[in-house]
mmCIF file of C-alpha atoms in Angstrom:
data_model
loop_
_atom_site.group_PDB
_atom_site.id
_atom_site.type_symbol
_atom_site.label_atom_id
_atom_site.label_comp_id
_atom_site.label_asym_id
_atom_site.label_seq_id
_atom_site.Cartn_x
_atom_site.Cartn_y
_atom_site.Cartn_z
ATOM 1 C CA UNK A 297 184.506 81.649 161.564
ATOM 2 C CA UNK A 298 186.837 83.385 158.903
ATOM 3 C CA UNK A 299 185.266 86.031 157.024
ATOM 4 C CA UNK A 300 185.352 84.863 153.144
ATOM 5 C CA UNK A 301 187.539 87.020 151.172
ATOM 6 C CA UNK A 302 186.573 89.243 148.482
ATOM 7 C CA UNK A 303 187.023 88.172 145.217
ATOM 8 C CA UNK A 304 188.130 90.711 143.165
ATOM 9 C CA UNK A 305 186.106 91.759 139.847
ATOM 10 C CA UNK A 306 189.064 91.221 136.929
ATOM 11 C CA UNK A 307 189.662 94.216 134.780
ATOM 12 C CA UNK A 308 187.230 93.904 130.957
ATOM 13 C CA UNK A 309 190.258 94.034 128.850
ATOM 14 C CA UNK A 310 187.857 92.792 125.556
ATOM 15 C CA UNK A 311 186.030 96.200 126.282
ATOM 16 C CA UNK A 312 188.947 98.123 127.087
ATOM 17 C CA UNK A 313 190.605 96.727 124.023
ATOM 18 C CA UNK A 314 187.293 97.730 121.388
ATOM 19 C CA UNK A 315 187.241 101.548 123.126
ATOM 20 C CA UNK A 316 190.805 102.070 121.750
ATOM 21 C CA UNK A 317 190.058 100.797 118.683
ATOM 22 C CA UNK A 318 187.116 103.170 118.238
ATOM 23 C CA UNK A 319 189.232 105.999 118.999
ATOM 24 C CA UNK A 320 186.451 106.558 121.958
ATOM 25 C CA UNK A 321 187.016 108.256 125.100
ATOM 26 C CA UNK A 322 184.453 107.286 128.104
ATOM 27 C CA UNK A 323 182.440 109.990 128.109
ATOM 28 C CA UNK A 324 181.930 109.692 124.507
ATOM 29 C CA UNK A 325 180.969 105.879 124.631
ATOM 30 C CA UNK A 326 178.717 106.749 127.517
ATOM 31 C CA UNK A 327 177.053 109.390 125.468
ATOM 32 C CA UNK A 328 176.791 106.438 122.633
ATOM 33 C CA UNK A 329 175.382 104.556 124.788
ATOM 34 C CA UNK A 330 172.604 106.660 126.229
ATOM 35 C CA UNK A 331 171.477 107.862 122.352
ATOM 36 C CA UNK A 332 170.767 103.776 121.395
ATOM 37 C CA UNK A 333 168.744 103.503 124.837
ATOM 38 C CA UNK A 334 166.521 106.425 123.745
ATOM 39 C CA UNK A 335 166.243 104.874 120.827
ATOM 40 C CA UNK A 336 165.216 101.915 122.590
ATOM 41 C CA UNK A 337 163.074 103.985 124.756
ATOM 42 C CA UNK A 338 165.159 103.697 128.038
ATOM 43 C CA UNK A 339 166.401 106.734 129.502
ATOM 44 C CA UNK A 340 169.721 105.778 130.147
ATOM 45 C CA UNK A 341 171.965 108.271 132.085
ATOM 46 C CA UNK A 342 175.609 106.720 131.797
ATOM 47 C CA UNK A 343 179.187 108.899 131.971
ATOM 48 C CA UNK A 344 182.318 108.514 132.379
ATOM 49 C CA UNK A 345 182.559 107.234 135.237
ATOM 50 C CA UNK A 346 180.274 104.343 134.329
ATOM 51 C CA UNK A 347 182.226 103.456 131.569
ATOM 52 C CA UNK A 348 185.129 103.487 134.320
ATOM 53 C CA UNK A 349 183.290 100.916 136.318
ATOM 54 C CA UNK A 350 182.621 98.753 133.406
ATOM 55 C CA UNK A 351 186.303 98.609 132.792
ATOM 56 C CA UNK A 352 186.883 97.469 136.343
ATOM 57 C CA UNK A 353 184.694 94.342 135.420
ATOM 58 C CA UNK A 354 181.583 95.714 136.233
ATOM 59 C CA UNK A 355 178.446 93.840 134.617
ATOM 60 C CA UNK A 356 175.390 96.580 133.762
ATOM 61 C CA UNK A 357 172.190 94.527 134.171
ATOM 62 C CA UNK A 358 169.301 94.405 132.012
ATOM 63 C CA UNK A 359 169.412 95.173 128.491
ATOM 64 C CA UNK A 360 172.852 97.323 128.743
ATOM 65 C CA UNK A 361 175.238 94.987 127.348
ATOM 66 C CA UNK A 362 173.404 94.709 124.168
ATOM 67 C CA UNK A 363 172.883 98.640 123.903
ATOM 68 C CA UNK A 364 177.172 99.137 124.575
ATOM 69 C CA UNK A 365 177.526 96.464 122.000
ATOM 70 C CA UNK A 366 175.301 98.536 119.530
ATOM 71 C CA UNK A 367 176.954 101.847 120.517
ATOM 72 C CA UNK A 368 180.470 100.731 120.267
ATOM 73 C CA UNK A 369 179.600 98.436 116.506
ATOM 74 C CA UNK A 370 177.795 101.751 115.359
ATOM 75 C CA UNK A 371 181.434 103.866 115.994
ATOM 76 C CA UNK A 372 183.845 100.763 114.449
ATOM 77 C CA UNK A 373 181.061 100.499 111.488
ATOM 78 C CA UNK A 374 181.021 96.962 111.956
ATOM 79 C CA UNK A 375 178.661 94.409 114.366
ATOM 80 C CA UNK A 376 179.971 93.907 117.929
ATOM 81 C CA UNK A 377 178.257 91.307 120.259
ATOM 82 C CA UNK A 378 178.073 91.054 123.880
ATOM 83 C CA UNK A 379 180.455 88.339 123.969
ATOM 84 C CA UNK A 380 183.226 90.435 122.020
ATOM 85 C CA UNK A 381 182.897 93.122 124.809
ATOM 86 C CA UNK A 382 183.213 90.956 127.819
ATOM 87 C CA UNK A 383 180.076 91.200 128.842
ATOM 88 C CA UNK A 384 178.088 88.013 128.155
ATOM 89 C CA UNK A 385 176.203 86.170 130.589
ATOM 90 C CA UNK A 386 175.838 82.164 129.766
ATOM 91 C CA UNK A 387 172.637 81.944 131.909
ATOM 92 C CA UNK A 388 171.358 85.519 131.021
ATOM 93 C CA UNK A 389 171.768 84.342 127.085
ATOM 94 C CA UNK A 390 170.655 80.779 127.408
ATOM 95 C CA UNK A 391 167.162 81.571 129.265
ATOM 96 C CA UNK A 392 165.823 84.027 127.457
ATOM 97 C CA UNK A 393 166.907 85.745 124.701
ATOM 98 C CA UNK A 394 164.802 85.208 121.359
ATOM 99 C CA UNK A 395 161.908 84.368 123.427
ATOM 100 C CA UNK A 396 159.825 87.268 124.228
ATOM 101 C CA UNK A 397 157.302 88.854 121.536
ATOM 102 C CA UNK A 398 158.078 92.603 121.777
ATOM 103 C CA UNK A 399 155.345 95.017 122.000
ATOM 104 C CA UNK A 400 156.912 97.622 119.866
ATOM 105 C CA UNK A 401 158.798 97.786 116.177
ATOM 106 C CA UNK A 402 162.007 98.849 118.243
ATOM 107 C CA UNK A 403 161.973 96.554 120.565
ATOM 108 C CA UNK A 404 161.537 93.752 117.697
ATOM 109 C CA UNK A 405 164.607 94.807 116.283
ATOM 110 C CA UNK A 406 166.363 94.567 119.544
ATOM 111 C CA UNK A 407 165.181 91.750 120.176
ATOM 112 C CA UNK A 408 165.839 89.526 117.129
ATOM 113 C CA UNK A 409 169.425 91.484 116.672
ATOM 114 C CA UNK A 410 170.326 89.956 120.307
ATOM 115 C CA UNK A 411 169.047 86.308 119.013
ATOM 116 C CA UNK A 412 171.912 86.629 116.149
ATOM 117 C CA UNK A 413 174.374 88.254 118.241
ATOM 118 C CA UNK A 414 174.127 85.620 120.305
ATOM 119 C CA UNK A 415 173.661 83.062 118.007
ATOM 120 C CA UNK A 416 177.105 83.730 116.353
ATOM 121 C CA UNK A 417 178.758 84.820 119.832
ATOM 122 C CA UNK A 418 178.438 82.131 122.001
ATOM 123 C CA UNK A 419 177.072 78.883 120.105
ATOM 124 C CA UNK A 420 177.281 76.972 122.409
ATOM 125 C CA UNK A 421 174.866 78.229 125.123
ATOM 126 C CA UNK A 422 172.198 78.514 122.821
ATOM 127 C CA UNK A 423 172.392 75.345 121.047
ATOM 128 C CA UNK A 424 171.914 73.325 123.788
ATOM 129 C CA UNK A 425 168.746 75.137 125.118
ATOM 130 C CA UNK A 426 165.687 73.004 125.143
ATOM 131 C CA UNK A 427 162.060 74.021 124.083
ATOM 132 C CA UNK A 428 160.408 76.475 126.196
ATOM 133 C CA UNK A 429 156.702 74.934 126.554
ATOM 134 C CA UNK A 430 155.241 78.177 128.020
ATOM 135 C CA UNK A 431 156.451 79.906 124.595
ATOM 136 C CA UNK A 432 155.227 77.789 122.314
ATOM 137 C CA UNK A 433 151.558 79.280 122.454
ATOM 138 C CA UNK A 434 152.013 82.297 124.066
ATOM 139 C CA UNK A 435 153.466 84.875 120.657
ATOM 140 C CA UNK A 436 150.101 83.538 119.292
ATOM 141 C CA UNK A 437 147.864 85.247 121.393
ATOM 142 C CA UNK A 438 150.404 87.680 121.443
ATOM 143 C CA UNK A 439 150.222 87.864 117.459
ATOM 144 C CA UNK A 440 146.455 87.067 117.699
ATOM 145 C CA UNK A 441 145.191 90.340 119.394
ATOM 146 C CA UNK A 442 147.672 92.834 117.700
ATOM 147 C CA UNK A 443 146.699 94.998 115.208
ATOM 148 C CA UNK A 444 149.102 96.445 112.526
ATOM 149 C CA UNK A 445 152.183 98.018 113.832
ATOM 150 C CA UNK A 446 150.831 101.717 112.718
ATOM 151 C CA UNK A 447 154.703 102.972 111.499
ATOM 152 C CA UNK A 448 158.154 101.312 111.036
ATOM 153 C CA UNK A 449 159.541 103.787 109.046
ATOM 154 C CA UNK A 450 163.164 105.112 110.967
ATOM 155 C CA UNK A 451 165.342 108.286 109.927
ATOM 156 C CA UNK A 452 168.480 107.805 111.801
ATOM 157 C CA UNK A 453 171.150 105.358 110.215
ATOM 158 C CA UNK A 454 172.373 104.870 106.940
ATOM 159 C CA UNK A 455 169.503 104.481 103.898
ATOM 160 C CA UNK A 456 168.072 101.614 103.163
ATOM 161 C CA UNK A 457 166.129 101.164 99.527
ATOM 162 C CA UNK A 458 164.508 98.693 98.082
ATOM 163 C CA UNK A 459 168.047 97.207 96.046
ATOM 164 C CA UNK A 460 168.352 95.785 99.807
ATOM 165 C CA UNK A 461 165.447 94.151 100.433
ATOM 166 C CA UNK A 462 165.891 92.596 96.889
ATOM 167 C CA UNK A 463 169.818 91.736 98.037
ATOM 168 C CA UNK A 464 167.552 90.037 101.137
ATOM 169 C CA UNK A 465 165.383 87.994 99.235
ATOM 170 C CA UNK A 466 168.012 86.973 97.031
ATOM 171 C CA UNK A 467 170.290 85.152 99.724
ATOM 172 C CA UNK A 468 167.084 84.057 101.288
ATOM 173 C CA UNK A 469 166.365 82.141 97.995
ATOM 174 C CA UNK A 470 170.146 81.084 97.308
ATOM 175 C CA UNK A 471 170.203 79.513 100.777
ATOM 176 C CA UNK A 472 167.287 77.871 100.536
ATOM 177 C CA UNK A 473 168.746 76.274 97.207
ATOM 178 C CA UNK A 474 172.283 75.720 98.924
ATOM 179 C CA UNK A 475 170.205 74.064 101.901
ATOM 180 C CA UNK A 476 168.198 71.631 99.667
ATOM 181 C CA UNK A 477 171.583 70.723 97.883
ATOM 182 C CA UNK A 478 174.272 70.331 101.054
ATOM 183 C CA UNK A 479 171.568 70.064 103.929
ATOM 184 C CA UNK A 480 171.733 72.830 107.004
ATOM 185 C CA UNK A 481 174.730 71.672 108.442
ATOM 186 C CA UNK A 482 176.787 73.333 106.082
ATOM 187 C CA UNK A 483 174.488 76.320 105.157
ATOM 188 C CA UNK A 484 173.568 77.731 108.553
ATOM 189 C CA UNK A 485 176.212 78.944 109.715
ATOM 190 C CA UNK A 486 175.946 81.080 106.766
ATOM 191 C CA UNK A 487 172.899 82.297 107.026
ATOM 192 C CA UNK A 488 173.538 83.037 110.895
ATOM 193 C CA UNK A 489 176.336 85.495 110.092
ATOM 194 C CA UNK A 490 174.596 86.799 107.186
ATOM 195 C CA UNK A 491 172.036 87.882 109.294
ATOM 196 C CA UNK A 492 174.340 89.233 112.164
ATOM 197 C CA UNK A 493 176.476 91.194 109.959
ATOM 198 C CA UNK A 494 174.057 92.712 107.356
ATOM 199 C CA UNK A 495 170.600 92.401 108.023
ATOM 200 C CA UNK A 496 170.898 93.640 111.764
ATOM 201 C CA UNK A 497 172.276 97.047 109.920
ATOM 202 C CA UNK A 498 169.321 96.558 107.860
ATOM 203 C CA UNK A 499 166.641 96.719 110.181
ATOM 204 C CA UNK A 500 168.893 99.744 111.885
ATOM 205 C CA UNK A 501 168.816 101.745 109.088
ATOM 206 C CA UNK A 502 167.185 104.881 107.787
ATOM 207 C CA UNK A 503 163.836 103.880 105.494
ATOM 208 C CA UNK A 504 160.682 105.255 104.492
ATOM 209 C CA UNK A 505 157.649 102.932 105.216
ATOM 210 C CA UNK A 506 157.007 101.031 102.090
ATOM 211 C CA UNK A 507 160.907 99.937 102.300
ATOM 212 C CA UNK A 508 160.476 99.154 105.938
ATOM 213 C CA UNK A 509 157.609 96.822 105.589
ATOM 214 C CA UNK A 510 158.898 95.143 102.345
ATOM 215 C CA UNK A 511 162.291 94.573 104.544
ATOM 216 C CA UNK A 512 160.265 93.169 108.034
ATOM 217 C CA UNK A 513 158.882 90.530 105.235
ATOM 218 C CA UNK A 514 162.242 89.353 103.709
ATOM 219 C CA UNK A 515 163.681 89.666 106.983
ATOM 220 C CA UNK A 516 160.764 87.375 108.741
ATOM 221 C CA UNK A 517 161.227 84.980 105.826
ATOM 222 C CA UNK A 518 165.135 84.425 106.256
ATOM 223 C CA UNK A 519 164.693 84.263 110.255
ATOM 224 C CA UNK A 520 162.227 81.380 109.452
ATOM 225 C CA UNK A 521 164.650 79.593 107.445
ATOM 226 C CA UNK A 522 167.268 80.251 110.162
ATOM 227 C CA UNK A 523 164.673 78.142 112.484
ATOM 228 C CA UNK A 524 164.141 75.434 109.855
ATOM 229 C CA UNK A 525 167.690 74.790 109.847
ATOM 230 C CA UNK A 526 167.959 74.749 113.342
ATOM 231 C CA UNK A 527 165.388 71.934 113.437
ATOM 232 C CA UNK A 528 167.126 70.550 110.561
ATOM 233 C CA UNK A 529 170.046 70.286 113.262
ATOM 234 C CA UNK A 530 168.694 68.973 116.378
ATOM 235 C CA UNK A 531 168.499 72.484 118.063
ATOM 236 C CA UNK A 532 164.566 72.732 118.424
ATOM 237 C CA UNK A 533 165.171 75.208 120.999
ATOM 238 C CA UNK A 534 167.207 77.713 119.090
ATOM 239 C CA UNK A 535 164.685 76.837 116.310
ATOM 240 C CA UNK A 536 162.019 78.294 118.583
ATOM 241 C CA UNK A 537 163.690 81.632 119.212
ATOM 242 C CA UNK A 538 163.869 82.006 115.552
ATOM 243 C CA UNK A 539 160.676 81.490 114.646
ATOM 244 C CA UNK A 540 158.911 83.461 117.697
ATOM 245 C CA UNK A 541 160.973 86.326 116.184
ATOM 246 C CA UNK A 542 160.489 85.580 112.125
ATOM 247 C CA UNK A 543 156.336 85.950 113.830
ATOM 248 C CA UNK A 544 157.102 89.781 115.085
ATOM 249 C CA UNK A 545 158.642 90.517 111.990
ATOM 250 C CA UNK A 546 155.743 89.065 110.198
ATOM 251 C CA UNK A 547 153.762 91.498 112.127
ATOM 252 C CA UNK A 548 155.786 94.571 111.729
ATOM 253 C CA UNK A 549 155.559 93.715 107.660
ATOM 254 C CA UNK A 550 151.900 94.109 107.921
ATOM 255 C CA UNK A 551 151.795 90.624 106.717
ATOM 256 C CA UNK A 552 149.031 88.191 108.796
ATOM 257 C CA UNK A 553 149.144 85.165 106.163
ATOM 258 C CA UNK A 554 152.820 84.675 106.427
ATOM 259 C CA UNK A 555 152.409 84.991 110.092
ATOM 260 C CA UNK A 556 149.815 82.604 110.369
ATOM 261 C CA UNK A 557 152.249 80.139 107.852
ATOM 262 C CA UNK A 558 154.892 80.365 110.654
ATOM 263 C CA UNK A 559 152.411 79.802 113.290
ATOM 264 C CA UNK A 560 151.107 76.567 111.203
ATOM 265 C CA UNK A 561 153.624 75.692 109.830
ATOM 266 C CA UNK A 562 156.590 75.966 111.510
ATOM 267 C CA UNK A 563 156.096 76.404 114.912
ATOM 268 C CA UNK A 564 153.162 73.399 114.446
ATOM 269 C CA UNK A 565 155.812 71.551 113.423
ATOM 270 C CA UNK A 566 158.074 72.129 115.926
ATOM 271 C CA UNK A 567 155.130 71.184 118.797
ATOM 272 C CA UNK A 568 154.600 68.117 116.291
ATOM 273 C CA UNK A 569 158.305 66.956 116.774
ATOM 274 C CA UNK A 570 158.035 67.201 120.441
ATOM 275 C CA UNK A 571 155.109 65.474 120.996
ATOM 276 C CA UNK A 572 152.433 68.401 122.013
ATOM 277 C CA UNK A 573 149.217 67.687 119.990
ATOM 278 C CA UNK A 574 147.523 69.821 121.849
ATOM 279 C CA UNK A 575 149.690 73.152 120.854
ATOM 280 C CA UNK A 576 150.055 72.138 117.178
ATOM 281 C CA UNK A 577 145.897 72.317 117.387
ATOM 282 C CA UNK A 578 146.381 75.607 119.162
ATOM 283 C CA UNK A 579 149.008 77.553 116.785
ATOM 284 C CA UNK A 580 147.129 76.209 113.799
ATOM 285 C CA UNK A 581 143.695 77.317 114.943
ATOM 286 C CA UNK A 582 145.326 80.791 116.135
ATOM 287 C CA UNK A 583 147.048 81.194 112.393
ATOM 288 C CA UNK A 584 143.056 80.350 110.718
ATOM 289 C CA UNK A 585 141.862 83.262 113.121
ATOM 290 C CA UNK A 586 144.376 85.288 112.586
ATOM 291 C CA UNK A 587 144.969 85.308 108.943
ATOM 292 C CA UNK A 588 141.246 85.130 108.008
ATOM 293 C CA UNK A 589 140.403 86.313 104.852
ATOM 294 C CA UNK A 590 144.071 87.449 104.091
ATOM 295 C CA UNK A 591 145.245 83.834 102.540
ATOM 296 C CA UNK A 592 144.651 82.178 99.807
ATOM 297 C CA UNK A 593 142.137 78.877 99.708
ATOM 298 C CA UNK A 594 145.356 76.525 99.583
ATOM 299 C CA UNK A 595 147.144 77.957 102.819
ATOM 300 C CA UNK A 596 143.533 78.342 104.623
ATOM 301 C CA UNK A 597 143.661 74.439 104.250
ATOM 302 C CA UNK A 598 146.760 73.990 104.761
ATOM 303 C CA UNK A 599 146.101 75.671 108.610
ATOM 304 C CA UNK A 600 142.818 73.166 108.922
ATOM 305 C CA UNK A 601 145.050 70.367 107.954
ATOM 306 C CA UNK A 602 147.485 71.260 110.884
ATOM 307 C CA UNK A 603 144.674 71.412 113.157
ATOM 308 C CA UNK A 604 143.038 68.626 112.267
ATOM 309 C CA UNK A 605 146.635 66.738 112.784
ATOM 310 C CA UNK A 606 146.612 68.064 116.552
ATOM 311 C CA UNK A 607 143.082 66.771 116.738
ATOM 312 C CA UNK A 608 143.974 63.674 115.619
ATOM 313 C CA UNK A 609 147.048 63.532 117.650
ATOM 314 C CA UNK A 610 145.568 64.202 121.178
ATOM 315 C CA UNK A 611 142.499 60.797 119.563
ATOM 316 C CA UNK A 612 139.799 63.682 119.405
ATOM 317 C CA UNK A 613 136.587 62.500 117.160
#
C-alpha cells in the first residue's frame, strides 16, 4: 500500500499580516504573549521560534489562540479575535466556549471576552449550537456554593472610573429601549460588538475595587440582555453561553439577587422553552437559596413562582 502523503501545514498569512502591522518582531510578540498568560495564571514560555512555527501554520492548543489574540489587540490598541489571526477552530469554538463557570475573576474575564470574540468572529458556528443540557444546572451549584470573589480590583491596563460604568449602563438601557422598539434582530448585532470592542477593554482595565464591582454588575446586566436577544432570535444555545457568563459576572459584582434573577429568570426561561420542567424547578429553587435574604419580597416571589411553574410542569401536587 502507498504511504499517504503529507499534507503540508499552509503558511498563517492573517497572523503574519497583524505582526507587521504592530510593528512586532517574534520575540517581542512571544514575550506579549507570555505576560497575558501570567496574567491568566499560565506560565507560558513562548520565543521566537514559536512565533516562527505559528507562522508556518502551526495551531497552539488550549487557551493560546485567545491569549496571542489579546497580546497582539493590546499592541494595535484595538480588539483582535482568534478568527482575525488565523487561528480559529470551528469545533474548538462551537463546543465549548461560553460554557464553563470560571473559578477565578481572571478567568471570568477570559472567559466571557472569548464568548464575544467569538460571537462577532465567526457567527456562524455559534449560532447554530444547540442547548447544552449538562450546563443548564451545573453554574448553579457552581454559583450556589461560592462565596464572594474576595478582590477584582486590577492595576495593569488603562483606568477605568466610574464615567464608564455609567457609559455601560447607559447603552445597556438605550438597547434595551432600541430592542423593545425594532425587536433583537436589528439591535444585537449592536450590542455584540459593543461588547467586543469596549467592554472587553473594560473588564481589562486598571480599577480600584468599588469601580470593579460596580462594572462586573453593568457588565452582567448587558451580557444578559445579549442572551435575551439571542432567545429573541432562535439561538437558545448562544443564549445559554451568555447567560452562564452574565451569572459569573453577577458573582464577581458581589451581587447574589441579580444572580439569582438570571438563574430564575432567564436561564428558567430558557429550560421553559425547551421543555425541561424539571431544571426550571432546579435553577429557580437554586436562585431562592442562593439569594436568600438579599432580594426584595417581589423577586423572592417571583423565584417561588418559577418553581412552582417547574412543579407544575413535570404534574407534581
Amino acid at each position: 500500500m502507498a504511504a499517504r502523503p503529507l499534507v503540508a501545514r499552509q503558511p498563517n498569512e492573517r497572523l503574519q499580516t497583524l505582526i507587521q502591522e504592530a510593528a512586532c518582531s517574534n520575540a517581542g510578540l512571544a514575550r506579549r504573549v507570555n505576560m497575558v498568560g501570567a496574567e491568566r495564571g499560565l506560565d507560558l514560555r513562548y520565543d521566537k521560534t514559536s512565533v516562527a512555527r505559528w507562522l508556518r501554520g502551526q495551531q497552539p492548543r488550549g487557551r493560546a489562540p485567545g491569549i496571542i489574540a489579546e497580546a497582539i489587540g493590546r499592541k494595535l490598541g484595538r480588539t483582535v479575535t482568534i478568527d482575525e489571526i488565523g487561528m480559529a477552530n470551528g469545533k474548538n469554538l462551537a463546543s465549548g466556549v461560553g460554557l464553563s463557570y470560571a473559578p477565578t475573576v481572571a478567568g471570568a474575564i477570559e472567559q466571557v471576552c472569548e464568548l464575544w470574540r467569538s460571537d462577532v468572529g465567526r457567527r456562524d458556528l455559534l449560532t447554530g449550537s444547540a442547548v447544552a443540557a449538562s450546563a443548564l444546572v451545573e453554574p448553579s451549584r457552581d454559583w450556589l456554593i461560592s462565596g464572594k470573589d474576595p478582590q477584582v480590583e486590577r492595576a495593569a491596563g488603562a483606568r477605568v472610573g466610574m464615567a464608564d460604568v455609567a457609559a455601560v449602563k447607559a447603552m445597556t438601557t438605550a438597547l434595551t429601549d432600541l430592542d423593545h422598539r425594532f425587536g433583537s434582530g436589528h439591535v444585537r448585532p449592536v450590542l455584540v460588538h459593543y461588547l467586543n470592542s469596549v467592554v472587553s477593554g473594560l473588564l481589562s482595565g486598571a480599577y480600584r475595587e468599588q469601580v470593579g464591582r460596580e462594572l462586573f454588575a453593568a457588565v452582567a446586566r448587558l451580557t444578559e440582555l445579549g442572551g435575551y436577544m439571542a432567545v429573541d432570535t432562535g439561538q437558545p444555545g448562544l443564549a445559554q453561553r451568555y447567560y452562564i457568563q452574565a451569572l459569573r459576572l453577577a458573582q464577581a459584582a458581589g451581587d447574589r439577587a441579580y444572580g439569582g434573577y438570571v438563574l430564575a429568570a432567564s436561564m428558567s426561561h430558557l429550560a421553559a422553552q425547551l421543555g425541561n420542567p424539571r431544571e426550571i424547578a432546579q435553577l429557580a429553587r437554586a436562585a431562592q437559596e442562593g439569594a436568600r435574604g438579599q432580594v426584595t419580597p417581589r423577586a423572592q416571589a417571583m423565584f417561588h413562582a418559577a418553581e412552582a411553574r417547574g412543579h407544575a410542569l413535570l404534574g407534581d401536587a
